[in-house]
Amino acid sequence: MDDKSGVVLMSIVNKQNHATKDGSPSAYTFDNQGFQLPEDSVPEVKIINDNEATTSTSSNETAVAAPDDNINHTYSEVKDVDEETTAATNLTNGPVDSGEKGPGLPNYRRKESSVGFRLPAAERKASTASHSAPFRGMGKEELLRHSAKPFWRRLRYVCMSIVLVGWLALIITVVALVLVYPSCRKPVDQQWWQKAVVYRIYVRSFQDSNGDGIGDLKGVNYRLDYLKELGVNTISLSPIYETSPQSESDMDIVNHTSIHKELGTLDDFISLVNNSNERGIKVILDFIPNLTSKNHTWFRDSASSADTSNLKRNYYVWVEGHNNSAHMAPNNWISVYDGSAWSFDASRSMFYLHNFLTTQPELNLRSSGVKKELTDVMQFWLDLGVDGFFIRNSGYLFQDYDLRDESLLPNKTDDKAYSSYDHAYTYGLSEIHDMFARWRAFLDDYGNTSRHDYIVLLADRVGSSKEVLEYYGRFNRDGVNLPLNNFCLDLDEYSGGHGVAQVVRQWIKSMPAGRWANWLGGIDTSPRLIDRMGEAMARPFLTLAMLMPGTPVVYYGDEIGMRGHNSSQKDEGQRNLPMRTPMQWDATENAASAPAQQGARGCPSTPRPPQSMWRFLAQKSEDDSLYNLFTNLTALRADNPAFHYGDYNEAVVDDQVFSFVRDYDGVKGFLVALNFVNQTVTKSFCGAYSTIASQGEVVLVTSSDVIYKKGNSVSCSGVQLGPYQGLTPRLRLLKQFECTNGRPVGYLMEYFTATYTAGHGARSALLS
């Protein structure tokens, strides 16, 4: 062997003697992995030639000759163990890679720690660089110290930032796609009464079937096909209850579950309901819960005694006279028809309250017995197939419990006139809402158990818009479905666009969320539509009522422009009122009689208008008639979902014009432009609302003298409207699309095409 060859001689020197319990030197173990050293031993390594290899032992030193291998590295004597270089130079990881193959050095270990060798600087660097796991074997604390170094902190921040930016970009992309490519809203699920056109009928004046001159239930039944042709799907009947024979009032009820013999029988009513349902027409019945006739059995029983054994003693409002006098009323309350609201009953020696006629005592709705009787009345008619009730005189259901006097209004001196007082204690008390909630709950329970169709409630109310709108319900309790919009009855030919807008806005904007509007054209206690505003303005108003969001309520005869008679009668309790004109089916004397009864007089109980107004047949034959406009409106409303559940947005509104847009996702939209002044106007609707495009197709005009015809194309700029004329074009909406499976078809393509076109135009402008 040449002089470069040699063996490694490791000398292990104990810093102190180690002995066993018997005093002999400590034993050292040896296996193929190396020695196991005592804790306080320090190894020394020497390089010797193989011819000098010897083994000597003493009490303090042990020498071991390594195998006879070629050693190509020179190692310096190890003086100490450096923890920082232990992991890089630990011989337990195998031989040092010298570029030549050969067995590695033995693995010498101390207890609980490895023995390391300090290599020359160049070799330490090479060994560290080539090591595959520089942090292998480190403890948790050591790793945490390394991870806190600036380099690793910065690296973590960069990685976290990349992840957060990626998530943010993903969210922005999703939101942008939703905005650019919206899903179609589902159509609103509506009840039958929300899609209805309600046709109000005063039964006595509508159609006489037996020649006695009085309209009746059979007469209404006879005209059901006419109502179906008209586009009506709900009829509201005036009171048909049995009344006192000598009374001229429909409110003078003696039996809530019987029909007045002049109007027919229960069988006639059942036949009317069944035939109406066959034609898809619902039936609503008037309900009078605040009063009865003095001849009603309830009142007779109540007046008989104040003894506690009388179960009906508190069915009515009974009060002793002032100072127990039979000649002095309990307070200063005045009836609607002027004079005291109190009358003395000798049989009970007490005063009873009547807000209307003296023959119509007020029921005490605080009595549990009365509440039960009234719900029984409702159930009786529901069992016969009625689809809803119109609660009449609803503001008079309750009176002040303490019977406080009412105050005269400023500048009023007539203390016997009803109009002179502030009726804070006899009209519109808050307990009314409790009763509405009670009836609504009863009807809901009945509908859920006995039938599938919803039962609707209507009510009338005189007062401010806030007071009327409270009829929808208060304190999360439901009230009536349709508190009648009496403010429409204040419109006349001088209202103009802003006057109409005021009526519309005070209802639409103040109506509680989730409720449904209504537009009242007429009723049997108010002047007729034509008498209030004339036929010219009646056309745009009917168009408004039919095409606005809400339920239109029209009065019989308004569809042919009927007027009221010239009677000066003002007593609403009487049947002979100007607005209760017999329906003018033809120009004969017996216009309100059925063909089988042409020889009899028609409805003599109500005066007739001039013969010039008997023009139903002429109305049907004239293309430009009010009748044909009415049927066109009901058809347009029925055939287009935009008028059922479409969004409503105002367009141009000024002193002359009121216009609005009805549109919805995936359905055809419409612009409704109405002129409410007696002069020709020209308006531009471009830009008035975001979905109005430059062109539209005319689908309805209110009269033939409009310059546009049905099917014409009309530009949104320069639309001309004649006096009291209206126009309804179908819009070519800027964002019009069809919905398939809840998604708009072609919308993205249109959007990107528009975007590209706009961008290309801008680029061309810059280049030019």
PDB file of N, CA, C and O in Angstrom, residues 7-10 35 48 50 53-55 63-68 106 108:
ATOM      1  N   VAL A   7      -5.441   3.922   7.664  1.00  0.00           N
ATOM      2  CA  VAL A   7      -6.701   3.622   8.336  1.00  0.00           C
ATOM      3  C   VAL A   7      -6.976   4.719   9.327  1.00  0.00           C
ATOM      4  O   VAL A   7      -6.095   5.482   9.710  1.00  0.00           O
ATOM      5  N   VAL A   8      -8.201   4.772   9.699  1.00  0.00           N
ATOM      6  CA  VAL A   8      -8.617   5.751  10.705  1.00  0.00           C
ATOM      7  C   VAL A   8      -8.527   5.108  12.054  1.00  0.00           C
ATOM      8  O   VAL A   8      -9.051   4.015  12.272  1.00  0.00           O
ATOM      9  N   LEU A   9      -7.837   5.773  12.923  1.00  0.00           N
ATOM     10  CA  LEU A   9      -7.736   5.289  14.291  1.00  0.00           C
ATOM     11  C   LEU A   9      -8.503   6.251  15.167  1.00  0.00           C
ATOM     12  O   LEU A   9      -8.202   7.441  15.201  1.00  0.00           O
ATOM     13  N   MET A  10      -9.533   5.761  15.808  1.00  0.00           N
ATOM     14  CA  MET A  10     -10.337   6.612  16.679  1.00  0.00           C
ATOM     15  C   MET A  10      -9.952   6.322  18.105  1.00  0.00           C
ATOM     16  O   MET A  10      -9.965   5.175  18.537  1.00  0.00           O
ATOM     17  N   PHE A  35     -19.719   2.519  17.783  1.00  0.00           N
ATOM     18  CA  PHE A  35     -19.638   2.455  19.235  1.00  0.00           C
ATOM     19  C   PHE A  35     -20.781   3.197  19.866  1.00  0.00           C
ATOM     20  O   PHE A  35     -21.286   4.159  19.327  1.00  0.00           O
ATOM     21  N   ILE A  48      -3.504   7.134  10.422  1.00  0.00           N
ATOM     22  CA  ILE A  48      -2.213   6.420  10.498  1.00  0.00           C
ATOM     23  C   ILE A  48      -2.097   5.520   9.293  1.00  0.00           C
ATOM     24  O   ILE A  48      -3.101   5.156   8.667  1.00  0.00           O
ATOM     25  N   ASP A  50      -1.352   2.007   7.375  1.00  0.00           N
ATOM     26  CA  ASP A  50      -1.815   0.682   7.756  1.00  0.00           C
ATOM     27  C   ASP A  50      -0.701  -0.139   8.378  1.00  0.00           C
ATOM     28  O   ASP A  50      -0.971  -1.055   9.136  1.00  0.00           O
ATOM     29  N   ALA A  53      -0.751   0.569  12.025  1.00  0.00           N
ATOM     30  CA  ALA A  53      -1.993   0.333  12.769  1.00  0.00           C
ATOM     31  C   ALA A  53      -1.756  -0.640  13.886  1.00  0.00           C
ATOM     32  O   ALA A  53      -1.292  -1.742  13.689  1.00  0.00           O
ATOM     33  N   THR A  54      -2.041  -0.199  15.035  1.00  0.00           N
ATOM     34  CA  THR A  54      -1.918  -1.041  16.216  1.00  0.00           C
ATOM     35  C   THR A  54      -3.125  -0.836  17.077  1.00  0.00           C
ATOM     36  O   THR A  54      -3.846   0.143  16.942  1.00  0.00           O
ATOM     37  N   THR A  55      -3.264  -1.717  17.926  1.00  0.00           N
ATOM     38  CA  THR A  55      -4.383  -1.603  18.864  1.00  0.00           C
ATOM     39  C   THR A  55      -3.821  -1.686  20.261  1.00  0.00           C
ATOM     40  O   THR A  55      -3.128  -2.642  20.601  1.00  0.00           O
ATOM     41  N   ALA A  63      -8.315   2.180  21.094  1.00  0.00           N
ATOM     42  CA  ALA A  63      -8.025   2.494  19.693  1.00  0.00           C
ATOM     43  C   ALA A  63      -8.627   1.431  18.815  1.00  0.00           C
ATOM     44  O   ALA A  63      -8.559   0.254  19.126  1.00  0.00           O
ATOM     45  N   VAL A  64      -9.168   1.868  17.703  1.00  0.00           N
ATOM     46  CA  VAL A  64      -9.809   0.946  16.768  1.00  0.00           C
ATOM     47  C   VAL A  64      -9.255   1.223  15.395  1.00  0.00           C
ATOM     48  O   VAL A  64      -9.202   2.383  14.965  1.00  0.00           O
ATOM     49  N   ALA A  65      -8.852   0.199  14.701  1.00  0.00           N
ATOM     50  CA  ALA A  65      -8.347   0.351  13.338  1.00  0.00           C
ATOM     51  C   ALA A  65      -9.480   0.127  12.373  1.00  0.00           C
ATOM     52  O   ALA A  65     -10.195  -0.863  12.461  1.00  0.00           O
ATOM     53  N   ALA A  66      -9.661   1.072  11.481  1.00  0.00           N
ATOM     54  CA  ALA A  66     -10.710   0.948  10.472  1.00  0.00           C
ATOM     55  C   ALA A  66     -10.289  -0.060   9.432  1.00  0.00           C
ATOM     56  O   ALA A  66      -9.129  -0.401   9.323  1.00  0.00           O
ATOM     57  N   PRO A  67     -11.194  -0.542   8.652  1.00  0.00           N
ATOM     58  CA  PRO A  67     -10.845  -1.486   7.585  1.00  0.00           C
ATOM     59  C   PRO A  67      -9.840  -0.874   6.631  1.00  0.00           C
ATOM     60  O   PRO A  67      -9.715   0.344   6.513  1.00  0.00           O
ATOM     61  N   ASP A  68      -9.157  -1.770   5.936  1.00  0.00           N
ATOM     62  CA  ASP A  68      -8.096  -1.339   5.036  1.00  0.00           C
ATOM     63  C   ASP A  68      -8.703  -0.863   3.729  1.00  0.00           C
ATOM     64  O   ASP A  68      -8.780  -1.587   2.753  1.00  0.00           O
ATOM     65  N   PRO A 106     -17.521   4.455   9.911  1.00  0.00           N
ATOM     66  CA  PRO A 106     -18.487   3.916  10.882  1.00  0.00           C
ATOM     67  C   PRO A 106     -19.282   5.043  11.514  1.00  0.00           C
ATOM     68  O   PRO A 106     -18.838   6.185  11.574  1.00  0.00           O
ATOM     69  N   TYR A 108     -20.413   6.685  14.604  1.00  0.00           N
ATOM     70  CA  TYR A 108     -20.119   6.781  16.025  1.00  0.00           C
ATOM     71  C   TYR A 108     -21.132   7.710  16.654  1.00  0.00           C
ATOM     72  O   TYR A 108     -21.312   8.843  16.205  1.00  0.00           O
TER      73      TYR A 108
END
